[in-house]
Amino acid sequence: MNQLEESLLDAPIIEKEGYQYFVHPISDGVPMLEPELLREIVIKIIRKADVDVDKIVTPAAMGIHISTAVSLMTDIPLVVVRKRQYGLDGEVALSQVTGYSENEMYINDVDAGDRVLLLDDVLSTGGTLRGITGALEEIGAEIADVVAVIKKEGGGNELEDTDYDVRTLINVDVEDGAVVITDSHGDD
């Protein structure tokens, strides 16, 4: 069994406003993230994703550590979609709606014609990725690939009715207060 799978099976579950939420180093930074787990994930992303891109785009905050590691391994520049508005030229606002929150986010440093890889930690409802893909389309960027490390089943997926197929490394569900692996290879 690989480290990602083992770590997910050991993940504690909390309930947040009726939403069963697993607590994991990749999605929460708690418990601590072991370098071996991060290394395994980065290697899997590089093997699965289209990395012939100009930029990696990731939402703050939990996509940053994964995307930073991928950026370091591939020499692809990294753009972080932030929850803070800076008012810089070319900044584009988007709405992020997840299973448990709603926020405004802002993209800087992506231009029309940029070929991008969109990376995130977890695909649960697809709300974050839907907002970002819409903003990238508005900018005129080409979304070469969309990758999430973990897909949580049962939350619906707002990207299902779009042209984007999200590649995942592993798919899970939460049943009776425990993480269950539904596909140890994820979606291609």
mmCIF file of C-alpha atoms in Angstrom:
data_model
loop_
_atom_site.group_PDB
_atom_site.id
_atom_site.type_symbol
_atom_site.label_atom_id
_atom_site.label_comp_id
_atom_site.label_asym_id
_atom_site.label_seq_id
_atom_site.Cartn_x
_atom_site.Cartn_y
_atom_site.Cartn_z
ATOM 1 C CA MET A 1 0.000 0.000 0.000
ATOM 2 C CA ASN A 2 1.341 3.465 -0.834
ATOM 3 C CA GLN A 3 1.869 6.267 1.682
ATOM 4 C CA LEU A 4 -1.004 8.407 0.405
ATOM 5 C CA GLU A 5 -3.460 5.543 0.757
ATOM 6 C CA GLU A 6 -2.177 4.615 4.226
ATOM 7 C CA SER A 7 -2.309 8.222 5.424
ATOM 8 C CA LEU A 8 -5.897 8.636 4.222
ATOM 9 C CA LEU A 9 -7.057 5.448 5.925
ATOM 10 C CA ASP A 10 -5.608 6.834 9.172
ATOM 11 C CA ALA A 11 -7.184 10.296 8.742
ATOM 12 C CA PRO A 12 -9.521 11.492 11.498
ATOM 13 C CA ILE A 13 -13.020 12.669 10.517
ATOM 14 C CA ILE A 14 -14.721 15.784 11.846
ATOM 15 C CA GLU A 15 -18.192 17.097 11.106
ATOM 16 C CA LYS A 16 -18.521 20.714 10.017
ATOM 17 C CA GLU A 17 -22.101 21.940 9.543
ATOM 18 C CA GLY A 18 -23.293 18.489 8.467
ATOM 19 C CA TYR A 19 -20.296 17.931 6.176
ATOM 20 C CA GLN A 20 -18.028 14.974 7.001
ATOM 21 C CA TYR A 21 -14.513 16.294 6.595
ATOM 22 C CA PHE A 22 -11.330 14.237 6.764
ATOM 23 C CA VAL A 23 -8.300 15.870 8.377
ATOM 24 C CA HIS A 24 -5.150 15.143 6.382
ATOM 25 C CA PRO A 25 -1.680 16.683 5.933
ATOM 26 C CA ILE A 26 -2.317 17.376 2.234
ATOM 27 C CA SER A 27 -5.683 19.061 2.692
ATOM 28 C CA ASP A 28 -5.192 20.637 6.125
ATOM 29 C CA GLY A 29 -1.518 20.664 7.094
ATOM 30 C CA VAL A 30 -2.525 18.597 10.140
ATOM 31 C CA PRO A 31 -1.098 16.231 11.186
ATOM 32 C CA MET A 32 2.366 17.215 9.975
ATOM 33 C CA LEU A 33 3.285 16.455 6.386
ATOM 34 C CA GLU A 34 6.116 13.967 6.086
ATOM 35 C CA PRO A 35 8.535 14.673 3.203
ATOM 36 C CA GLU A 36 8.169 11.113 1.922
ATOM 37 C CA LEU A 37 4.426 11.570 1.447
ATOM 38 C CA LEU A 38 4.866 14.898 -0.341
ATOM 39 C CA ARG A 39 7.584 13.411 -2.567
ATOM 40 C CA GLU A 40 5.342 10.460 -3.499
ATOM 41 C CA ILE A 41 2.486 12.815 -4.409
ATOM 42 C CA VAL A 42 4.684 15.143 -6.480
ATOM 43 C CA ILE A 43 6.134 12.243 -8.474
ATOM 44 C CA LYS A 44 2.624 10.920 -9.151
ATOM 45 C CA ILE A 45 1.425 14.367 -10.269
ATOM 46 C CA ILE A 46 4.370 14.829 -12.638
ATOM 47 C CA ARG A 47 3.740 11.380 -14.152
ATOM 48 C CA LYS A 48 -0.026 11.950 -14.530
ATOM 49 C CA ALA A 49 -0.329 15.633 -15.461
ATOM 50 C CA ASP A 50 0.404 17.535 -18.648
ATOM 51 C CA VAL A 51 3.471 19.485 -17.528
ATOM 52 C CA ASP A 52 4.140 21.053 -20.934
ATOM 53 C CA VAL A 53 2.777 24.353 -19.598
ATOM 54 C CA ASP A 54 3.840 27.941 -18.978
ATOM 55 C CA LYS A 55 2.508 28.181 -15.420
ATOM 56 C CA ILE A 56 1.121 26.157 -12.551
ATOM 57 C CA VAL A 57 -1.982 27.740 -10.999
ATOM 58 C CA THR A 58 -3.121 26.749 -7.508
ATOM 59 C CA PRO A 59 -5.626 28.071 -4.980
ATOM 60 C CA ALA A 60 -4.459 29.292 -1.573
ATOM 61 C CA ALA A 61 -3.839 27.841 0.875
ATOM 62 C CA MET A 62 -3.591 24.070 0.758
ATOM 63 C CA GLY A 63 -2.562 23.791 -2.874
ATOM 64 C CA ILE A 64 0.558 25.862 -2.256
ATOM 65 C CA HIS A 65 2.828 23.214 -0.750
ATOM 66 C CA ILE A 66 2.007 20.652 -3.428
ATOM 67 C CA SER A 67 2.345 23.124 -6.282
ATOM 68 C CA THR A 68 5.569 24.577 -4.895
ATOM 69 C CA ALA A 69 7.122 21.121 -4.840
ATOM 70 C CA VAL A 70 5.918 20.417 -8.410
ATOM 71 C CA SER A 71 7.280 23.819 -9.517
ATOM 72 C CA LEU A 72 10.677 23.043 -7.997
ATOM 73 C CA MET A 73 10.819 19.653 -9.728
ATOM 74 C CA THR A 74 9.699 20.929 -13.151
ATOM 75 C CA ASP A 75 10.996 24.540 -13.235
ATOM 76 C CA ILE A 76 7.469 25.736 -14.094
ATOM 77 C CA PRO A 77 6.562 29.122 -12.519
ATOM 78 C CA LEU A 78 3.825 29.081 -9.871
ATOM 79 C CA VAL A 79 0.798 31.387 -9.582
ATOM 80 C CA VAL A 80 -1.194 31.315 -6.335
ATOM 81 C CA VAL A 81 -4.865 32.296 -6.484
ATOM 82 C CA ARG A 82 -5.283 34.387 -3.335
ATOM 83 C CA LYS A 83 -8.175 35.321 -1.064
ATOM 84 C CA ARG A 84 -6.752 38.839 -0.807
ATOM 85 C CA GLN A 85 -7.276 41.530 -3.417
ATOM 86 C CA TYR A 86 -4.144 43.460 -4.359
ATOM 87 C CA GLY A 87 -5.583 45.690 -7.077
ATOM 88 C CA LEU A 88 -2.746 44.970 -9.500
ATOM 89 C CA ASP A 89 -3.163 45.448 -13.256
ATOM 90 C CA GLY A 90 -4.791 42.400 -14.789
ATOM 91 C CA GLU A 91 -6.106 41.018 -11.489
ATOM 92 C CA VAL A 92 -9.240 38.917 -12.000
ATOM 93 C CA ALA A 93 -11.782 38.209 -9.237
ATOM 94 C CA LEU A 94 -13.671 34.944 -8.901
ATOM 95 C CA SER A 95 -16.137 33.389 -6.496
ATOM 96 C CA GLN A 96 -15.170 30.225 -4.635
ATOM 97 C CA VAL A 97 -18.107 28.185 -3.328
ATOM 98 C CA THR A 98 -17.313 24.955 -1.489
ATOM 99 C CA GLY A 99 -19.347 22.532 0.578
ATOM 100 C CA TYR A 100 -18.768 24.637 3.671
ATOM 101 C CA SER A 101 -17.731 28.189 2.658
ATOM 102 C CA GLU A 102 -17.950 30.979 0.103
ATOM 103 C CA ASN A 103 -15.094 33.405 -0.642
ATOM 104 C CA GLU A 104 -13.833 35.827 -3.223
ATOM 105 C CA MET A 105 -10.449 34.927 -4.729
ATOM 106 C CA TYR A 106 -8.114 36.781 -7.067
ATOM 107 C CA ILE A 107 -5.768 35.711 -9.880
ATOM 108 C CA ASN A 108 -2.709 37.724 -10.881
ATOM 109 C CA ASP A 109 0.100 36.987 -13.370
ATOM 110 C CA VAL A 110 -1.862 34.834 -15.806
ATOM 111 C CA ASP A 111 -2.183 36.243 -19.311
ATOM 112 C CA ALA A 112 -4.189 35.426 -22.411
ATOM 113 C CA GLY A 113 -2.529 32.567 -24.243
ATOM 114 C CA ASP A 114 -0.740 31.187 -21.168
ATOM 115 C CA ARG A 115 -0.914 27.413 -21.052
ATOM 116 C CA VAL A 116 -1.599 26.396 -17.443
ATOM 117 C CA LEU A 117 -1.760 23.358 -15.195
ATOM 118 C CA LEU A 118 -4.363 23.837 -12.456
ATOM 119 C CA LEU A 119 -3.423 21.921 -9.274
ATOM 120 C CA ASP A 120 -5.425 21.528 -6.072
ATOM 121 C CA ASP A 121 -5.302 19.382 -2.967
ATOM 122 C CA VAL A 122 -8.879 18.027 -2.881
ATOM 123 C CA LEU A 123 -11.772 17.842 -5.316
ATOM 124 C CA SER A 124 -14.885 17.661 -3.180
ATOM 125 C CA THR A 125 -17.687 19.755 -4.667
ATOM 126 C CA GLY A 126 -15.638 21.279 -7.484
ATOM 127 C CA GLY A 127 -16.614 24.792 -6.401
ATOM 128 C CA THR A 128 -13.070 26.106 -6.112
ATOM 129 C CA LEU A 129 -11.928 24.597 -9.408
ATOM 130 C CA ARG A 130 -15.108 25.796 -11.161
ATOM 131 C CA GLY A 131 -14.444 29.367 -10.063
ATOM 132 C CA ILE A 132 -10.804 29.236 -11.112
ATOM 133 C CA THR A 133 -11.467 27.633 -14.506
ATOM 134 C CA GLY A 134 -14.076 30.301 -15.212
ATOM 135 C CA ALA A 135 -11.626 33.077 -14.340
ATOM 136 C CA LEU A 136 -8.863 31.478 -16.432
ATOM 137 C CA GLU A 137 -11.262 31.268 -19.385
ATOM 138 C CA GLU A 138 -12.153 34.944 -18.878
ATOM 139 C CA ILE A 139 -8.442 35.798 -18.982
ATOM 140 C CA GLY A 140 -8.001 33.764 -22.161
ATOM 141 C CA ALA A 141 -5.566 31.238 -20.692
ATOM 142 C CA GLU A 142 -5.470 27.700 -22.035
ATOM 143 C CA ILE A 143 -6.130 25.148 -19.304
ATOM 144 C CA ALA A 144 -3.929 22.234 -20.350
ATOM 145 C CA ASP A 145 -4.793 20.025 -17.380
ATOM 146 C CA VAL A 146 -6.591 20.016 -14.041
ATOM 147 C CA VAL A 147 -5.247 17.782 -11.265
ATOM 148 C CA ALA A 148 -6.382 17.249 -7.671
ATOM 149 C CA VAL A 149 -4.508 14.948 -5.334
ATOM 150 C CA ILE A 150 -7.610 13.563 -3.614
ATOM 151 C CA LYS A 151 -11.193 13.276 -4.858
ATOM 152 C CA LYS A 152 -13.858 13.036 -2.183
ATOM 153 C CA GLU A 153 -16.832 11.173 -3.643
ATOM 154 C CA GLY A 154 -20.410 12.079 -2.918
ATOM 155 C CA GLY A 155 -20.016 15.850 -2.873
ATOM 156 C CA GLY A 156 -21.124 16.420 -6.437
ATOM 157 C CA ASN A 157 -18.722 17.881 -8.953
ATOM 158 C CA GLU A 158 -19.384 21.292 -10.447
ATOM 159 C CA LEU A 159 -16.901 20.545 -13.250
ATOM 160 C CA GLU A 160 -18.939 17.590 -14.574
ATOM 161 C CA ASP A 161 -20.857 19.820 -17.001
ATOM 162 C CA THR A 162 -17.706 21.535 -18.301
ATOM 163 C CA ASP A 163 -15.002 20.580 -20.774
ATOM 164 C CA TYR A 164 -12.583 19.802 -17.930
ATOM 165 C CA ASP A 165 -11.829 16.326 -16.693
ATOM 166 C CA VAL A 166 -10.070 16.447 -13.347
ATOM 167 C CA ARG A 167 -7.294 13.925 -12.954
ATOM 168 C CA THR A 168 -6.921 12.661 -9.406
ATOM 169 C CA LEU A 169 -4.324 10.514 -7.660
ATOM 170 C CA ILE A 170 -6.777 8.745 -5.355
ATOM 171 C CA ASN A 171 -10.546 8.760 -4.803
ATOM 172 C CA VAL A 172 -12.112 8.385 -1.371
ATOM 173 C CA ASP A 173 -15.409 8.600 0.430
ATOM 174 C CA VAL A 174 -16.289 8.998 4.089
ATOM 175 C CA GLU A 175 -18.539 6.258 5.443
ATOM 176 C CA ASP A 176 -19.471 5.696 9.070
ATOM 177 C CA GLY A 177 -16.832 8.143 10.273
ATOM 178 C CA ALA A 178 -13.921 6.640 8.315
ATOM 179 C CA VAL A 179 -12.161 7.227 5.005
ATOM 180 C CA VAL A 180 -12.828 4.509 2.421
ATOM 181 C CA ILE A 181 -10.659 4.219 -0.706
ATOM 182 C CA THR A 182 -12.995 4.011 -3.732
ATOM 183 C CA ASP A 183 -10.233 4.086 -6.390
ATOM 184 C CA SER A 184 -6.573 3.796 -5.392
ATOM 185 C CA HIS A 185 -5.456 5.050 -8.830
ATOM 186 C CA GLY A 186 -7.797 8.032 -9.085
ATOM 187 C CA ASP A 187 -9.245 9.425 -12.294
ATOM 188 C CA ASP A 188 -7.344 9.833 -15.562
#
